[in-house]
mmCIF file of C-alpha atoms in Angstrom:
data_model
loop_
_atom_site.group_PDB
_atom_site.id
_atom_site.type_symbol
_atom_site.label_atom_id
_atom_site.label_comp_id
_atom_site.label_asym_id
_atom_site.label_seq_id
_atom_site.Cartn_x
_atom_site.Cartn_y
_atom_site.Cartn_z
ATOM 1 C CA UNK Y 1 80.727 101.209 93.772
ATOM 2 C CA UNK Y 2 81.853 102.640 97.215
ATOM 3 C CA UNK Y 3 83.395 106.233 95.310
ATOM 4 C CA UNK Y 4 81.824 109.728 95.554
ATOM 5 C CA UNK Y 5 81.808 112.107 92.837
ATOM 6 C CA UNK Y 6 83.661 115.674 93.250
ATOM 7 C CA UNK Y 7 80.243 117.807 92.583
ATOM 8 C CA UNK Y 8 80.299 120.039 96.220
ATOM 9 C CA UNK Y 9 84.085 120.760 96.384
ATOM 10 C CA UNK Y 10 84.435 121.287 92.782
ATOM 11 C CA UNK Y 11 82.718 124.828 93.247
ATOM 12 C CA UNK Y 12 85.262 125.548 95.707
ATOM 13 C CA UNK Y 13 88.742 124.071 94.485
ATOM 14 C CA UNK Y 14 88.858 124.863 90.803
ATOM 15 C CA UNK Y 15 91.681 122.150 90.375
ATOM 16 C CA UNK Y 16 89.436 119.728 92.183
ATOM 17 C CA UNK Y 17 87.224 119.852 89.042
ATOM 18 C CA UNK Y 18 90.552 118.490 86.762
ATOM 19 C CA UNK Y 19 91.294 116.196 89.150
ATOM 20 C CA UNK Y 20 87.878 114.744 89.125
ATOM 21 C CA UNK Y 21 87.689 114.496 85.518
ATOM 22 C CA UNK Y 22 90.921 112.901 85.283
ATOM 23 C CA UNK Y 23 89.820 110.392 87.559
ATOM 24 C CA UNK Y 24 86.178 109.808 85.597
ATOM 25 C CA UNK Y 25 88.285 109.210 82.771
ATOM 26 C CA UNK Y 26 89.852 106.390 84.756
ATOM 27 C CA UNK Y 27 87.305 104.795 86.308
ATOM 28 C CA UNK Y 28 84.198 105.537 85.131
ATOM 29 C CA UNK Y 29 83.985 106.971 81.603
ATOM 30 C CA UNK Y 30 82.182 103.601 80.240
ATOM 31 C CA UNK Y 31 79.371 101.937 81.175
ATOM 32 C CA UNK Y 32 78.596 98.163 80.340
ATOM 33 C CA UNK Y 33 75.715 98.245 78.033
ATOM 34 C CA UNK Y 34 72.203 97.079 80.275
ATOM 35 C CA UNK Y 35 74.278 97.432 83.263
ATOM 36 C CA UNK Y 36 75.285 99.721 85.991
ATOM 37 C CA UNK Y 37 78.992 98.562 85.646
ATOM 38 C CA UNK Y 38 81.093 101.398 84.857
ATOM 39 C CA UNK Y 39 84.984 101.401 83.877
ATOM 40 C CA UNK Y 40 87.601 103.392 82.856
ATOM 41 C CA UNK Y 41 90.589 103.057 80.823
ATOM 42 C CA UNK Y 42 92.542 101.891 83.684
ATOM 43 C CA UNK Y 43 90.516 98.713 83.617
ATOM 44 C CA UNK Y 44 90.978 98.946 79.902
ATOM 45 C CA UNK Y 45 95.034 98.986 80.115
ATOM 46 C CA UNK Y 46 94.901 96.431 82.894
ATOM 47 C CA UNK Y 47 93.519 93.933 80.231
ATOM 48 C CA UNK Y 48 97.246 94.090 79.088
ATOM 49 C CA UNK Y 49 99.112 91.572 81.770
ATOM 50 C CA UNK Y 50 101.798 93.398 83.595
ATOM 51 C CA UNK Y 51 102.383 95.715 81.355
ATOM 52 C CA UNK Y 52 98.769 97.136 81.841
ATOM 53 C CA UNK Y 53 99.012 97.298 85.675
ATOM 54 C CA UNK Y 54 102.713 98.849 85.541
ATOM 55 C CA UNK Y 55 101.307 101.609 83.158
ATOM 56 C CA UNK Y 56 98.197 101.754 85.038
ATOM 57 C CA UNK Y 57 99.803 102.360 88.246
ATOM 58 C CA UNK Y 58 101.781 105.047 86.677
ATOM 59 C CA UNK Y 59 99.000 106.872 85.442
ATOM 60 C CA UNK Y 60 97.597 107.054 88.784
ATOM 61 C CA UNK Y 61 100.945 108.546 90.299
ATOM 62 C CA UNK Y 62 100.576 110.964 87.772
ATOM 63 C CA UNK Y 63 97.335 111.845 89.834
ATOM 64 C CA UNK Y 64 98.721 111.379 93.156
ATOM 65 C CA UNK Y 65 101.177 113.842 92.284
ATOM 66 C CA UNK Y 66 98.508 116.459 91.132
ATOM 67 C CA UNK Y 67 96.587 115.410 94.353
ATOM 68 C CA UNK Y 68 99.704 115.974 96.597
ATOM 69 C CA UNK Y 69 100.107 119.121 94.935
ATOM 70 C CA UNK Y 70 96.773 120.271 95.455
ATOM 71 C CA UNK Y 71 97.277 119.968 99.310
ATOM 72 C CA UNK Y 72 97.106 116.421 100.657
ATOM 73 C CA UNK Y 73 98.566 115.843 104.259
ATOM 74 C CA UNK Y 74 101.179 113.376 105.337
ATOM 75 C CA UNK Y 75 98.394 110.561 106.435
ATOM 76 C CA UNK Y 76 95.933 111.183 103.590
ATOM 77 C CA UNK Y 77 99.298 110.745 100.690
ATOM 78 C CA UNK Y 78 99.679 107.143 103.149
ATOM 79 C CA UNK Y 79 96.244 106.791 102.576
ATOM 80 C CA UNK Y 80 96.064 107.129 98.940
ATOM 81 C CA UNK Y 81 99.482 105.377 98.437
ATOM 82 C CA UNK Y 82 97.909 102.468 100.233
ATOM 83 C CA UNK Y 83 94.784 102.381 97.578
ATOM 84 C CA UNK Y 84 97.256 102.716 94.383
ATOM 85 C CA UNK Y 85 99.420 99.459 96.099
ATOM 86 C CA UNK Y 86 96.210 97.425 96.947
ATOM 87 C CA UNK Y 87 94.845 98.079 93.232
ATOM 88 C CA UNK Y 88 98.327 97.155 91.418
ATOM 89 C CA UNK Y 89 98.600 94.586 93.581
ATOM 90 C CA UNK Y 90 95.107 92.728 93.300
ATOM 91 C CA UNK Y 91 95.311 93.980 89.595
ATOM 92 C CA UNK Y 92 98.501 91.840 89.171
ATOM 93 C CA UNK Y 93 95.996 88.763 89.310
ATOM 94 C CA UNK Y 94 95.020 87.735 85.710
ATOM 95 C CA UNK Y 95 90.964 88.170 85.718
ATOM 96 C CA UNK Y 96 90.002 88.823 89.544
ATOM 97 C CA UNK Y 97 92.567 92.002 88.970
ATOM 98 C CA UNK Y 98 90.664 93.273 85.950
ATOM 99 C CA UNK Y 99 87.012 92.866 88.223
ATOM 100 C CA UNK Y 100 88.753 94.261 91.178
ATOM 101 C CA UNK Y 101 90.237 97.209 89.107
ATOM 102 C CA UNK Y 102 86.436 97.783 87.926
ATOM 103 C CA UNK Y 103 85.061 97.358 91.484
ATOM 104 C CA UNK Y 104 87.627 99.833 93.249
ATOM 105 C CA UNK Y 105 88.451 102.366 91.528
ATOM 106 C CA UNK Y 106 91.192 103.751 93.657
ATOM 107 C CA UNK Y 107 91.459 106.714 91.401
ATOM 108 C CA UNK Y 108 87.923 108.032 92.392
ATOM 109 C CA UNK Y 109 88.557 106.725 95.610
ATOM 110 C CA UNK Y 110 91.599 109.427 96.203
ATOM 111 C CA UNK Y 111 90.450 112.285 94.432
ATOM 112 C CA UNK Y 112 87.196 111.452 96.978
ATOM 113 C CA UNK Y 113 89.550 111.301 99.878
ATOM 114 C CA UNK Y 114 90.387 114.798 99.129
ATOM 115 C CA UNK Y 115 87.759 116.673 98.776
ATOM 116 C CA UNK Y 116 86.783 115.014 102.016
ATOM 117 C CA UNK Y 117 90.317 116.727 103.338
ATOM 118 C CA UNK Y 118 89.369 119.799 101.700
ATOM 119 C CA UNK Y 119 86.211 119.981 103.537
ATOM 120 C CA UNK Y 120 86.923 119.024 106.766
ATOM 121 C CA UNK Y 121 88.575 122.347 107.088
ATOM 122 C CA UNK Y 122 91.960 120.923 107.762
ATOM 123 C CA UNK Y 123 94.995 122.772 107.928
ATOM 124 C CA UNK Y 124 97.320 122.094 104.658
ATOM 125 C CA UNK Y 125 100.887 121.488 105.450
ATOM 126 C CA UNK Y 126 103.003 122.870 103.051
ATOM 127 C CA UNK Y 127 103.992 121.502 99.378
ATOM 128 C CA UNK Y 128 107.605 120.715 99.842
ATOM 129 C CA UNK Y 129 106.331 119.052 103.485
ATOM 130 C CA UNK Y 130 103.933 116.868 101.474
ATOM 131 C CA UNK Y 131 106.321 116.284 97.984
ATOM 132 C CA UNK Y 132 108.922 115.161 100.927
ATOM 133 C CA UNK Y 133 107.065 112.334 102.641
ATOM 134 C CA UNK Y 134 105.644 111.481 98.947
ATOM 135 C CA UNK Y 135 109.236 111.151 97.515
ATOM 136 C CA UNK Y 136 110.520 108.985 100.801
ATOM 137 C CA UNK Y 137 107.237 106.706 100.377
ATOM 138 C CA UNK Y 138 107.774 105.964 96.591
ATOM 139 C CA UNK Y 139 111.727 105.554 97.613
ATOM 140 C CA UNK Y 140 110.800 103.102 100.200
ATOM 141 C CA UNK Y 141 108.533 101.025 97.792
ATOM 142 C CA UNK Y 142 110.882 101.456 95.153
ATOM 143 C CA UNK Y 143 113.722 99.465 97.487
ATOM 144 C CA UNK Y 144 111.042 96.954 98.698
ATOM 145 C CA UNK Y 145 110.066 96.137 94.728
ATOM 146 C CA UNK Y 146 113.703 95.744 93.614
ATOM 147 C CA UNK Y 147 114.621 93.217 96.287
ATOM 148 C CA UNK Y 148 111.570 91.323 95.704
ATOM 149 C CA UNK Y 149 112.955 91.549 92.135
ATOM 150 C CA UNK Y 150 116.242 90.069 92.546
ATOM 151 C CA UNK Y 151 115.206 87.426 95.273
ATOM 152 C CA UNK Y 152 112.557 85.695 92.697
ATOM 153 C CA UNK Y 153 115.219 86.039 89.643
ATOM 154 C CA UNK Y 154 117.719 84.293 92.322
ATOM 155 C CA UNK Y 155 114.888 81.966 93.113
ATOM 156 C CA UNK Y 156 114.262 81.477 89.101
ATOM 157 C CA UNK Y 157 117.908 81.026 88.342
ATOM 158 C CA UNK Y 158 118.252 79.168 91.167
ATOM 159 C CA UNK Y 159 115.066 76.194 89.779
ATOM 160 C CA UNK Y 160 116.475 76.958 86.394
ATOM 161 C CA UNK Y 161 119.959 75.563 87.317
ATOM 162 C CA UNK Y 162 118.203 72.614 89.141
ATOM 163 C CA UNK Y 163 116.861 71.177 86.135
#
């Protein structure tokens, strides 16, 4: 697994130590017994088809919202948007999701992205600056999910009709 743990920036960023553990709980509380697979619960929700991955996926915009509070930038929030899309996506996929969701761990992933940020030395913009872009993002994905919505029910209506 490609995900670094929070240990040096902990120390520093006493919210960075929640975050972390929020994460862990995630992604890599359990371990596959005589293996060095580990998982979290998100794997174990995603076990539940689309209704796993939908409350999976909200669960980690719980933690993009403490991560966006805690001083992510305008490109990192893209960043980390993009890993929580590309995990509910894949994750979508009965099986291959559920490996994916194990292998990734896009949860780790972000909290690693920023305490990368953090120690870069980086200026933080501002909270409402960050919340801003973060609300326009999950507006813009929002639209983009409900007409994909109502183009495949006009799609299913439309082969149901055909019968």
């Amino acid at each position: 697994m490609a995900t670094q743990k929070a240990g040096s920036a902990s120390s520093k960023h006493p919210d960075i130590e929640r975050l972390s553990l929020l994460a862990d709980l995630l992604d890599n509380r359990f371990q596959i017994p005589g293996t060095s697979i580990r998982f979290g619960l998100d794997a174990v929700i995603g076990l539940i088809p689309y209704a796993g991955d939908l409350l999976g996926l909200l669960i980690s915009g719980y933690l993009l919202l403490l991560l966006v509070r805690n001083g992510a930038g305008p490109l990192l929030i893209l960043k980390m948007v993009g890993n929580y899309l590309l995990d509910a996506a894949v994750g979508a996929i009965p099986v291959l999701g559920d490996v994916f969701d194990i292998a990734f761990q896009a949860n780790s992933r972000n909290v690693a992205l920023l305490i990368q940020y953090y120690e870069s030395g980086e200026a933080r913009p501002s909270a409402l600056k960050s919340m801003l872009l973060l609300a326009f993002v999950l507006f813009a994905i929002l639209i983009v999910c409900t007409v994909f919505f109502i183009w495949g029910a006009l799609l299913f209506f439309q082969w149901l009709f055909s019968l």
